Coordinates of C-alpha atoms and ligand atoms in Angstrom, one line a residue:
M1 CA 152.7 127.4 159.8
T2 CA 150.5 124.7 161.3
G3 CA 151.2 120.9 161.1
A4 CA 148.5 120.6 158.4
D5 CA 150.1 123.3 156.3
I6 CA 153.5 121.6 156.5
R7 CA 152.0 118.3 155.4
R8 CA 150.3 120.0 152.5
D9 CA 153.5 121.6 151.2
N10 CA 154.6 118.2 150.2
T11 CA 151.2 117.0 149.1
L12 CA 150.3 116.8 145.4
S13 CA 146.6 117.6 144.9
I14 CA 144.7 115.9 142.2
V15 CA 141.6 118.0 141.9
G16 CA 138.3 117.1 140.1
I17 CA 136.7 120.3 138.7
G18 CA 133.3 118.9 137.6
Y19 CA 132.1 120.6 134.4
G20 CA 131.7 124.3 133.6
G21 CA 133.8 125.4 136.5
D22 CA 131.4 123.9 139.0
V23 CA 134.0 123.1 141.7
T24 CA 133.7 122.1 145.4
A25 CA 134.8 124.5 148.1
R26 CA 137.9 122.3 148.8
A27 CA 138.8 122.4 145.1
A28 CA 138.4 126.2 144.9
D29 CA 140.6 126.6 148.0
L30 CA 143.4 124.4 146.6
L31 CA 143.3 126.1 143.2
G32 CA 143.3 129.5 144.8
R33 CA 146.6 128.7 146.7
A34 CA 148.3 126.8 143.9
D35 CA 151.6 128.0 142.5
L36 CA 151.5 125.5 139.6
V37 CA 148.4 124.1 138.0
V38 CA 148.9 121.2 135.5
G39 CA 146.2 119.9 133.1
H40 CA 144.5 120.1 129.8
P41 CA 144.1 123.8 128.7
D42 CA 140.3 123.4 128.4
F43 CA 140.1 122.3 132.0
I44 CA 142.4 125.0 133.3
G45 CA 140.3 127.6 131.3
Q46 CA 137.3 126.6 133.3
V47 CA 139.0 127.4 136.7
A48 CA 141.2 130.2 135.6
H49 CA 139.2 132.8 137.5
L50 CA 140.0 130.9 140.8
L51 CA 143.8 131.1 140.4
K52 CA 146.2 133.7 141.8
P53 CA 147.5 136.2 139.2
D54 CA 151.0 134.7 139.4
T55 CA 149.9 131.0 139.2
E56 CA 151.7 129.2 136.5
A57 CA 149.1 127.1 134.5
T58 CA 150.5 124.7 132.0
D59 CA 150.2 121.3 130.3
V60 CA 152.7 118.8 128.9
V61 CA 150.7 117.5 125.9
A62 CA 152.0 120.0 123.3
D63 CA 155.6 119.1 124.1
A64 CA 155.1 115.3 124.5
E65 CA 156.8 113.0 122.0
P66 CA 154.6 110.4 120.4
G67 CA 154.2 107.4 122.7
Q68 CA 155.3 109.3 125.8
D69 CA 153.2 108.8 128.9
V70 CA 151.5 112.2 129.5
F71 CA 150.3 111.2 132.9
A72 CA 153.8 110.5 134.0
L73 CA 155.0 113.8 132.5
R74 CA 152.3 115.7 134.4
A75 CA 153.2 113.9 137.6
R76 CA 156.9 114.7 137.1
L77 CA 156.2 118.4 136.5
A78 CA 154.1 118.7 139.6
G79 CA 156.6 116.7 141.6
E80 CA 159.4 119.0 140.6
A81 CA 157.4 122.0 141.6
L82 CA 156.7 120.5 145.0
A83 CA 160.3 119.6 145.5
S84 CA 161.2 123.3 145.0
G85 CA 158.6 124.4 147.6
R86 CA 155.8 125.3 145.3
R87 CA 152.2 124.2 145.7
A88 CA 151.2 122.0 142.8
V89 CA 147.7 120.9 141.6
I90 CA 146.8 118.5 138.8
V91 CA 143.3 119.2 137.4
T92 CA 141.0 116.8 135.8
A93 CA 137.4 117.2 134.4
G94 CA 134.6 115.6 136.4
D95 CA 135.9 113.3 139.1
P96 CA 139.6 112.3 139.2
G97 CA 138.7 108.7 140.2
L98 CA 136.5 107.9 137.2
L99 CA 138.5 107.8 134.0
G100 CA 140.4 110.7 135.5
M101 CA 143.9 111.6 136.6
A102 CA 144.0 109.9 140.0
G103 CA 144.8 106.3 139.0
P104 CA 147.5 107.2 136.4
T105 CA 149.1 109.8 138.6
L106 CA 149.3 107.4 141.6
S107 CA 151.0 104.9 139.2
A108 CA 153.4 107.5 137.9
L109 CA 154.3 108.7 141.4
R110 CA 155.3 105.3 142.8
D111 CA 158.9 105.7 141.9
Q112 CA 159.1 109.5 142.1
A113 CA 160.9 111.2 145.0
G114 CA 159.8 114.5 146.5
V115 CA 156.1 113.9 146.8
Q116 CA 155.3 113.0 150.3
D117 CA 151.6 112.5 149.9
V118 CA 148.7 112.7 147.4
E119 CA 145.4 114.3 148.1
I120 CA 142.5 113.4 145.7
V121 CA 139.8 115.9 145.7
P122 CA 136.5 114.6 144.2
G123 CA 134.5 116.5 141.6
L124 CA 131.1 115.9 140.1
S125 CA 131.2 113.3 137.4
A126 CA 129.4 113.5 134.1
W127 CA 126.8 110.8 135.1
Q128 CA 125.8 113.0 138.0
Y129 CA 125.1 116.1 135.8
A130 CA 123.3 113.9 133.3
S131 CA 121.2 112.3 136.0
A132 CA 120.1 115.7 137.3
I133 CA 119.3 116.9 133.7
L134 CA 117.1 113.8 133.1
G135 CA 115.4 113.6 136.5
A136 CA 116.6 110.7 138.6
P137 CA 117.1 107.8 136.2
F138 CA 119.8 106.2 138.3
N139 CA 118.1 106.5 141.7
G140 CA 118.1 102.7 142.1
G141 CA 121.8 102.5 141.3
L142 CA 123.8 102.5 138.2
I143 CA 126.6 101.0 136.2
T144 CA 129.0 103.2 134.5
F145 CA 132.0 102.4 132.2
P146 CA 133.8 103.5 129.0
L147 CA 132.8 102.1 125.7
C148 CA 136.1 103.0 123.8
L149 CA 138.9 103.0 126.3
H150 CA 142.1 102.5 124.4
G151 CA 143.5 99.0 124.8
E152 CA 140.3 97.3 125.9
S153 CA 139.1 94.5 123.7
D154 CA 135.7 94.0 122.1
A155 CA 135.3 90.9 124.3
D156 CA 136.0 92.9 127.5
V157 CA 133.5 95.6 126.5
A158 CA 130.9 93.1 125.3
R159 CA 131.0 91.4 128.8
R160 CA 130.4 94.7 130.5
I161 CA 127.6 95.7 128.2
R162 CA 125.8 92.4 128.7
S163 CA 126.2 92.6 132.5
A164 CA 124.8 96.1 132.5
A165 CA 121.9 95.1 130.3
D166 CA 121.1 92.0 132.4
S167 CA 121.4 93.9 135.7
G168 CA 118.4 96.1 135.1
L169 CA 120.3 98.9 136.7
G170 CA 120.5 102.4 135.2
T171 CA 123.5 102.7 132.9
C172 CA 125.7 105.7 132.0
L173 CA 128.3 105.0 129.3
Y174 CA 131.3 107.3 128.8
M175 CA 133.8 107.5 125.9
L176 CA 131.3 106.7 123.2
R177 CA 133.9 107.9 120.7
H178 CA 137.4 106.5 120.6
N179 CA 140.3 108.7 121.5
G180 CA 142.2 107.3 118.5
E181 CA 139.7 109.2 116.2
A182 CA 141.1 112.5 117.2
H183 CA 144.6 111.5 118.3
P184 CA 145.7 108.5 116.3
E185 CA 149.3 109.3 117.2
L186 CA 148.6 108.9 120.9
F187 CA 146.1 106.1 120.6
P188 CA 147.0 103.9 117.6
T189 CA 144.5 101.2 116.6
D190 CA 144.6 98.3 114.1
E191 CA 141.5 99.5 112.3
P192 CA 139.9 102.9 111.9
A193 CA 139.0 104.0 115.5
V194 CA 135.6 105.3 114.3
D195 CA 134.8 101.7 113.3
I196 CA 135.5 100.5 116.8
A197 CA 133.2 103.2 118.2
L198 CA 130.4 102.4 115.8
R199 CA 130.6 98.7 116.4
R200 CA 130.5 99.1 120.2
F201 CA 127.5 101.5 120.0
A202 CA 125.7 98.7 118.0
M203 CA 126.8 96.2 120.7
V204 CA 125.0 98.4 123.3
R205 CA 121.8 98.4 121.2
N206 CA 121.8 94.7 120.6
A207 CA 122.6 93.6 124.2
F208 CA 120.1 96.0 125.7
L209 CA 117.4 95.0 123.2
A210 CA 117.9 91.4 124.3
A211 CA 117.3 92.3 127.9
R212 CA 115.0 95.3 127.9
P213 CA 111.9 96.5 126.0
G214 CA 112.6 98.2 122.7
D215 CA 110.8 101.4 123.8
T216 CA 113.1 101.9 126.8
P217 CA 114.4 105.5 126.5
A218 CA 118.1 106.0 125.7
V219 CA 119.4 109.6 126.0
I220 CA 122.6 111.2 124.7
V221 CA 123.6 114.0 127.0
S222 CA 126.5 116.2 125.6
D223 CA 128.5 119.4 126.3
L224 CA 128.0 119.6 130.1
D225 CA 130.5 122.4 130.2
N226 CA 128.1 124.6 128.2
E227 CA 125.4 126.6 129.9
R228 CA 122.9 124.6 127.9
P229 CA 124.0 121.0 127.6
R230 CA 122.5 119.1 124.7
R231 CA 120.1 116.2 125.3
V232 CA 118.7 113.9 122.5
T233 CA 116.2 111.2 123.5
T234 CA 115.5 108.1 121.5
S235 CA 114.6 104.5 122.2
L236 CA 116.8 101.4 122.4
L237 CA 115.2 100.3 119.1
D238 CA 116.2 103.5 117.4
L239 CA 119.5 104.0 119.1
H240 CA 121.5 103.7 115.9
S241 CA 119.7 106.8 114.5
V242 CA 121.3 109.2 117.0
W243 CA 124.9 108.2 116.3
G244 CA 125.3 111.6 114.5
E245 CA 124.7 113.3 117.9
V246 CA 127.5 111.4 119.7
S247 CA 130.7 113.4 120.3
D248 CA 133.7 113.0 122.5
T249 CA 131.8 115.1 125.1
S250 CA 128.7 112.8 125.2
V251 CA 127.4 110.2 127.6
L252 CA 124.7 107.6 126.9
C253 CA 122.1 107.2 129.7
I254 CA 119.6 104.3 130.0
P255 CA 117.3 104.4 133.0
G256 CA 117.0 101.5 135.5
E257 CA 114.3 98.9 134.5
R258 CA 111.7 100.2 137.0
F259 CA 111.7 103.7 135.5
T260 CA 108.8 106.2 135.2
A261 CA 108.7 108.7 132.3
D262 CA 106.7 111.8 132.4
S263 CA 106.9 115.2 130.6
G264 CA 110.5 114.9 129.6
R265 CA 111.7 113.5 132.9
L266 CA 112.9 110.0 133.8
W267 CA 113.1 108.6 137.3
T268 CA 113.3 105.5 139.4
V269 CA 111.9 105.3 142.9
T270 CA 113.7 103.5 145.7
Ligands
LIG1 C1 138.3 110.4 130.1 S1 136.6 110.5 130.5 C2 136.5 111.7 131.8 C3 135.4 111.5 132.8 C4 135.5 112.4 134.0 N1 136.6 112.1 134.8 C5 134.2 112.4 134.8 O1 134.2 112.0 135.9 O2 133.2 112.8 134.3 C6 136.0 111.4 129.1 C7 134.5 111.1 128.9 O3 133.7 111.9 129.8 C8 132.6 112.3 129.1 N2 132.7 113.8 129.0 C9 133.8 114.5 129.0 N3 133.6 115.9 128.8 C10 132.2 115.9 128.7 C11 131.3 117.0 128.6 N4 131.7 118.3 128.5 N5 130.0 116.8 128.5 C12 129.5 115.5 128.7 N6 130.3 114.4 128.8 C13 131.7 114.6 128.9 C14 132.6 111.7 127.7 O4 131.9 110.5 127.8 C15 134.1 111.5 127.5 O5 134.3 110.5 126.5

């Protein structure tokens, strides 16, 4: 066993798996050697073909009590596996460092014995797939943030939206739907979660219309894990008309201010 192997035996890997099983070589290598893989069943399903036949693949959500921190539970499960000499991997869709498992797991591990080190393995994030589908709308740079992250106030989100609109940079918004719509027990809200999502979608339209021409394209890209992702294009002015296309697997893309549009593609030149 080499020094590197010894180090990795006590290393918890947090692996980004992109979308649709589109993983990096490093991610495939770690998944192929894992004894335990922890993560949402949908994500595990996308990489199941990479696992050894005897790899245990599991998640904690089904057994979690309301209010329990599922990130901490995943970290504990993986930590226990490492402590007993098994190789453990936590999987996350897209990139672990953007609304993924990396931050919460690092927090949860602070007080946990048995994990010597953490390796974070990047994966392609939703904005990168959406960018490629559309052309190169973010070539001059982009701003990306969630619209409906549980616990963030309208005031916080409004400030981010205004900054994005005023920046003239490309913008790719995640979490257009609120997690409390599907899981009110895990993400309780003071008002119907769908009302929060609708209001914030309207905030995007209003702030961008104050800063950018009304005919600026706005594109909803959905279902990146499907062979044929969905793409619905409208304008800032008509943004409200595409709300029905917005799901919890959608991002909203607005190109940078110096964009060119041609035969279905959008790009900016740097
Ligand atoms: C918790 S964030 C995860 C982001 C992920 N870590 C990444 O880097 O892409 C969840 C959000 O990612 C986007 N998303 C998740 N799955 C998607 C999919 N299959 N297609 C398009 N966007 C998706 C949606 O905006 C969703 O609300």
